[in-house]
Amino acid sequence: MCIRDSYTSAQMIHLQPGEKIMDMQQDPYTGKIWALVNVADWENKVYVFDANTYELLQFFDNSTALRINKLFFSQQNSALIYFVDRISIFVFNKNTHSITRHMIYALIRDKWPGINSKSLHSITQDNEYLWICLGDWEKNQQANGGLAKLNTNTWKVEKIWSRYFSTPPYWPDNQVNSLYESVLDTARNQLWITSDNGLYIFNTQTETWAKLDTLWNRELQYPDDQYKEFHSV
C-alpha cells in the first residue's frame, strides 16, 4: 500500500471519469474522515481528511484483487480498520500500515457449500463478533444467501443462517433469498436487517428472528411486490 503524507488543503479529491466514492466514515477515535474511492474494478484509493481544517492528511493507493466497497472501524482496537470487498475482509493497521486479507467467502463456501450468494453485502460489529449479510444484489430466486457470525479473535465463521438448511439454525422465511444491510440496536441486542423480502429483526443473544410485519401485528402494505425489496437501513 502506497502512503503519502503532508498534503495541503488545495490538494483535494478530483475524481476522474469512472471513479466513484464507495463509502465515507468518520474515525471514532481521531475524528478524521476516511473516504474510499473506487478507481477501476481492480484498484482503490483512500483519502484521509481533517474534519476541522478540511485538509487532506493522507492518501492510500491500493491495488487489490477485487473492488473494495465498504470500510468501518474496529470497536475493539482503535488501530484497526476493516475494508470489505465481495469475498474478503482486509484488516488495515493505521499504526504499522500493514494489511491482512481474510478470505471470508472461501471459508463459508468450504464449510457450507450450499451457500451460493455472490457477495458479502455488509458487516456489523458486536464486540468480538462480526455479523455478515450475504446475498445477490440482483433479484435471484435461486440464491442461498444468509447471515454469518464471525469471531474476530479466531477469524472463523462460527455459525450461519440460510434457507439452504432444513435444520437449526433456521432461516426466518423461505421467501428470503438475500440479505443486504444491517444496523445493530445495542440496547436491545437486535440487528435490523434488510432483505429482498422485507425488514427483519434478529436477536443476537437469543438468535431468533422476527419479521417487522409480525412485530407490528399487521402486514406492511406495499404498492407492488417489487417494493418489498429493502436495500438499506
PDB file of C-alpha atoms in Angstrom, residues 21-149:
ATOM      1  CA  ILE A  21     -16.802   7.349  -3.807  1.00  0.00           C
ATOM      2  CA  MET A  22     -17.919   3.981  -2.428  1.00  0.00           C
ATOM      3  CA  ASP A  23     -18.022   4.793   1.283  1.00  0.00           C
ATOM      4  CA  MET A  24     -17.082   7.510   3.762  1.00  0.00           C
ATOM      5  CA  GLN A  25     -16.790   7.197   7.566  1.00  0.00           C
ATOM      6  CA  GLN A  26     -15.510   9.243  10.488  1.00  0.00           C
ATOM      7  CA  ASP A  27     -12.857   7.640  12.664  1.00  0.00           C
ATOM      8  CA  PRO A  28     -14.489   7.436  16.141  1.00  0.00           C
ATOM      9  CA  TYR A  29     -11.063   7.599  17.798  1.00  0.00           C
ATOM     10  CA  THR A  30      -9.431  10.514  15.952  1.00  0.00           C
ATOM     11  CA  GLY A  31     -12.329  12.325  14.286  1.00  0.00           C
ATOM     12  CA  LYS A  32     -10.656  12.109  10.845  1.00  0.00           C
ATOM     13  CA  ILE A  33     -12.759  11.482   7.737  1.00  0.00           C
ATOM     14  CA  TRP A  34     -11.873   8.442   5.621  1.00  0.00           C
ATOM     15  CA  ALA A  35     -13.191   8.358   2.036  1.00  0.00           C
ATOM     16  CA  LEU A  36     -12.985   5.178  -0.047  1.00  0.00           C
ATOM     17  CA  VAL A  37     -12.785   5.730  -3.824  1.00  0.00           C
ATOM     18  CA  ASN A  38     -13.072   3.043  -6.480  1.00  0.00           C
ATOM     19  CA  VAL A  39     -10.848   3.845  -9.456  1.00  0.00           C
ATOM     20  CA  ALA A  40     -11.489   0.713 -11.501  1.00  0.00           C
ATOM     21  CA  ASP A  41     -12.595  -2.846 -10.884  1.00  0.00           C
ATOM     22  CA  TRP A  42      -9.128  -3.687  -9.586  1.00  0.00           C
ATOM     23  CA  GLU A  43      -7.949  -0.514  -7.879  1.00  0.00           C
ATOM     24  CA  ASN A  44      -8.967   1.599  -4.884  1.00  0.00           C
ATOM     25  CA  LYS A  45      -7.852   4.844  -3.255  1.00  0.00           C
ATOM     26  CA  VAL A  46      -8.403   6.046   0.309  1.00  0.00           C
ATOM     27  CA  TYR A  47      -8.314   9.716   1.302  1.00  0.00           C
ATOM     28  CA  VAL A  48      -7.977  10.858   4.933  1.00  0.00           C
ATOM     29  CA  PHE A  49      -9.162  14.362   5.869  1.00  0.00           C
ATOM     30  CA  ASP A  50      -9.015  16.591   8.928  1.00  0.00           C
ATOM     31  CA  ALA A  51     -12.680  17.252   9.776  1.00  0.00           C
ATOM     32  CA  ASN A  52     -11.891  20.697  11.239  1.00  0.00           C
ATOM     33  CA  THR A  53      -9.497  22.164   8.660  1.00  0.00           C
ATOM     34  CA  TYR A  54     -10.676  20.086   5.646  1.00  0.00           C
ATOM     35  CA  GLU A  55      -7.002  19.367   4.935  1.00  0.00           C
ATOM     36  CA  LEU A  56      -6.087  16.203   3.086  1.00  0.00           C
ATOM     37  CA  LEU A  57      -3.780  14.388   5.507  1.00  0.00           C
ATOM     38  CA  GLN A  58      -3.017  11.091   3.810  1.00  0.00           C
ATOM     39  CA  PHE A  59      -3.548   9.275   0.549  1.00  0.00           C
ATOM     40  CA  PHE A  60      -3.558   5.487   0.218  1.00  0.00           C
ATOM     41  CA  ASP A  61      -3.243   3.895  -3.191  1.00  0.00           C
ATOM     42  CA  ASN A  62      -4.008   0.186  -3.084  1.00  0.00           C
ATOM     43  CA  SER A  63      -4.468  -2.317  -5.894  1.00  0.00           C
ATOM     44  CA  THR A  64      -6.452  -5.384  -4.800  1.00  0.00           C
ATOM     45  CA  ALA A  65      -7.930  -8.465  -6.387  1.00  0.00           C
ATOM     46  CA  LEU A  66     -11.493  -7.169  -6.137  1.00  0.00           C
ATOM     47  CA  ARG A  67     -13.311  -3.893  -5.699  1.00  0.00           C
ATOM     48  CA  ILE A  68     -13.424  -2.719  -2.061  1.00  0.00           C
ATOM     49  CA  ASN A  69     -16.769  -1.109  -1.349  1.00  0.00           C
ATOM     50  CA  LYS A  70     -17.030  -0.704   2.444  1.00  0.00           C
ATOM     51  CA  LEU A  71     -14.902   0.455   5.345  1.00  0.00           C
ATOM     52  CA  PHE A  72     -15.521   0.520   9.072  1.00  0.00           C
ATOM     53  CA  PHE A  73     -13.544   0.897  12.266  1.00  0.00           C
ATOM     54  CA  SER A  74     -12.903  -1.850  14.792  1.00  0.00           C
ATOM     55  CA  GLN A  75     -14.764  -1.441  18.077  1.00  0.00           C
ATOM     56  CA  GLN A  76     -12.114  -3.393  19.958  1.00  0.00           C
ATOM     57  CA  ASN A  77      -8.862  -1.983  18.572  1.00  0.00           C
ATOM     58  CA  SER A  78      -8.506   1.717  17.745  1.00  0.00           C
ATOM     59  CA  ALA A  79      -5.644   0.960  15.324  1.00  0.00           C
ATOM     60  CA  LEU A  80      -7.656  -1.321  13.033  1.00  0.00           C
ATOM     61  CA  ILE A  81      -9.855  -0.546  10.028  1.00  0.00           C
ATOM     62  CA  TYR A  82     -11.790  -3.172   8.102  1.00  0.00           C
ATOM     63  CA  PHE A  83     -12.066  -2.851   4.312  1.00  0.00           C
ATOM     64  CA  VAL A  84     -14.612  -5.130   2.650  1.00  0.00           C
ATOM     65  CA  ASP A  85     -14.884  -6.401  -0.907  1.00  0.00           C
ATOM     66  CA  ARG A  86     -17.252  -9.026  -2.311  1.00  0.00           C
ATOM     67  CA  ILE A  87     -15.399 -12.003  -0.861  1.00  0.00           C
ATOM     68  CA  SER A  88     -12.855 -10.706   1.677  1.00  0.00           C
ATOM     69  CA  ILE A  89     -12.190  -8.556   4.710  1.00  0.00           C
ATOM     70  CA  PHE A  90      -8.912  -6.608   4.723  1.00  0.00           C
ATOM     71  CA  VAL A  91      -7.635  -5.638   8.188  1.00  0.00           C
ATOM     72  CA  PHE A  92      -5.539  -2.463   7.977  1.00  0.00           C
ATOM     73  CA  ASN A  93      -3.399  -1.262  10.903  1.00  0.00           C
ATOM     74  CA  LYS A  94      -3.207   2.536  10.988  1.00  0.00           C
ATOM     75  CA  ASN A  95      -0.035   2.480  13.093  1.00  0.00           C
ATOM     76  CA  THR A  96       2.073  -0.036  11.170  1.00  0.00           C
ATOM     77  CA  HIS A  97       0.364   0.387   7.766  1.00  0.00           C
ATOM     78  CA  SER A  98       0.204  -3.401   7.487  1.00  0.00           C
ATOM     79  CA  ILE A  99      -2.745  -5.084   5.805  1.00  0.00           C
ATOM     80  CA  THR A 100      -4.018  -8.649   6.155  1.00  0.00           C
ATOM     81  CA  ARG A 101      -6.615 -10.258   3.906  1.00  0.00           C
ATOM     82  CA  HIS A 102      -9.116 -12.796   5.250  1.00  0.00           C
ATOM     83  CA  MET A 103     -10.900 -14.795   2.530  1.00  0.00           C
ATOM     84  CA  ILE A 104     -14.240 -14.988   4.331  1.00  0.00           C
ATOM     85  CA  TYR A 105     -16.306 -16.171   1.389  1.00  0.00           C
ATOM     86  CA  ALA A 106     -13.949 -19.117   0.822  1.00  0.00           C
ATOM     87  CA  LEU A 107     -14.293 -20.098   4.495  1.00  0.00           C
ATOM     88  CA  ILE A 108     -18.061 -20.065   4.170  1.00  0.00           C
ATOM     89  CA  ARG A 109     -18.247 -21.944   0.882  1.00  0.00           C
ATOM     90  CA  ASP A 110     -15.792 -24.631   2.068  1.00  0.00           C
ATOM     91  CA  LYS A 111     -17.839 -25.397   5.180  1.00  0.00           C
ATOM     92  CA  TRP A 112     -21.315 -24.686   3.768  1.00  0.00           C
ATOM     93  CA  PRO A 113     -21.150 -25.447   0.008  1.00  0.00           C
ATOM     94  CA  GLY A 114     -24.872 -24.783  -0.427  1.00  0.00           C
ATOM     95  CA  ILE A 115     -24.348 -21.061   0.113  1.00  0.00           C
ATOM     96  CA  ASN A 116     -24.255 -19.713  -3.431  1.00  0.00           C
ATOM     97  CA  SER A 117     -24.813 -15.965  -2.980  1.00  0.00           C
ATOM     98  CA  LYS A 118     -22.315 -13.783  -4.776  1.00  0.00           C
ATOM     99  CA  SER A 119     -21.036 -11.329  -2.204  1.00  0.00           C
ATOM    100  CA  LEU A 120     -20.528 -10.041   1.319  1.00  0.00           C
ATOM    101  CA  HIS A 121     -23.008  -7.178   1.392  1.00  0.00           C
ATOM    102  CA  SER A 122     -22.440  -5.622   4.781  1.00  0.00           C
ATOM    103  CA  ILE A 123     -20.760  -6.188   8.113  1.00  0.00           C
ATOM    104  CA  THR A 124     -21.887  -5.081  11.579  1.00  0.00           C
ATOM    105  CA  GLN A 125     -19.672  -5.450  14.640  1.00  0.00           C
ATOM    106  CA  ASP A 126     -20.893  -6.534  18.074  1.00  0.00           C
ATOM    107  CA  ASN A 127     -17.910  -6.801  20.444  1.00  0.00           C
ATOM    108  CA  GLU A 128     -15.692  -9.614  19.124  1.00  0.00           C
ATOM    109  CA  TYR A 129     -18.239 -10.775  16.545  1.00  0.00           C
ATOM    110  CA  LEU A 130     -18.924  -9.597  13.017  1.00  0.00           C
ATOM    111  CA  TRP A 131     -22.390 -10.201  11.582  1.00  0.00           C
ATOM    112  CA  ILE A 132     -22.117 -10.586   7.803  1.00  0.00           C
ATOM    113  CA  CYS A 133     -25.038 -10.259   5.373  1.00  0.00           C
ATOM    114  CA  LEU A 134     -24.724 -12.456   2.271  1.00  0.00           C
ATOM    115  CA  GLY A 135     -26.718 -12.279  -0.938  1.00  0.00           C
ATOM    116  CA  ASP A 136     -27.060 -11.228  -4.569  1.00  0.00           C
ATOM    117  CA  TRP A 137     -27.740  -7.596  -5.497  1.00  0.00           C
ATOM    118  CA  GLU A 138     -29.918  -8.635  -8.417  1.00  0.00           C
ATOM    119  CA  LYS A 139     -33.195 -10.443  -7.732  1.00  0.00           C
ATOM    120  CA  ASN A 140     -32.369 -14.148  -7.762  1.00  0.00           C
ATOM    121  CA  GLN A 141     -34.905 -16.734  -6.588  1.00  0.00           C
ATOM    122  CA  GLN A 142     -32.192 -19.410  -6.670  1.00  0.00           C
ATOM    123  CA  ALA A 143     -29.827 -17.545  -4.356  1.00  0.00           C
ATOM    124  CA  ASN A 144     -28.975 -19.033  -0.981  1.00  0.00           C
ATOM    125  CA  GLY A 145     -27.803 -16.011   0.951  1.00  0.00           C
ATOM    126  CA  GLY A 146     -27.508 -15.858   4.695  1.00  0.00           C
ATOM    127  CA  LEU A 147     -26.317 -14.304   7.911  1.00  0.00           C
ATOM    128  CA  ALA A 148     -22.856 -15.353   9.121  1.00  0.00           C
ATOM    129  CA  LYS A 149     -21.408 -14.968  12.620  1.00  0.00           C
TER     130      LYS A 149
END
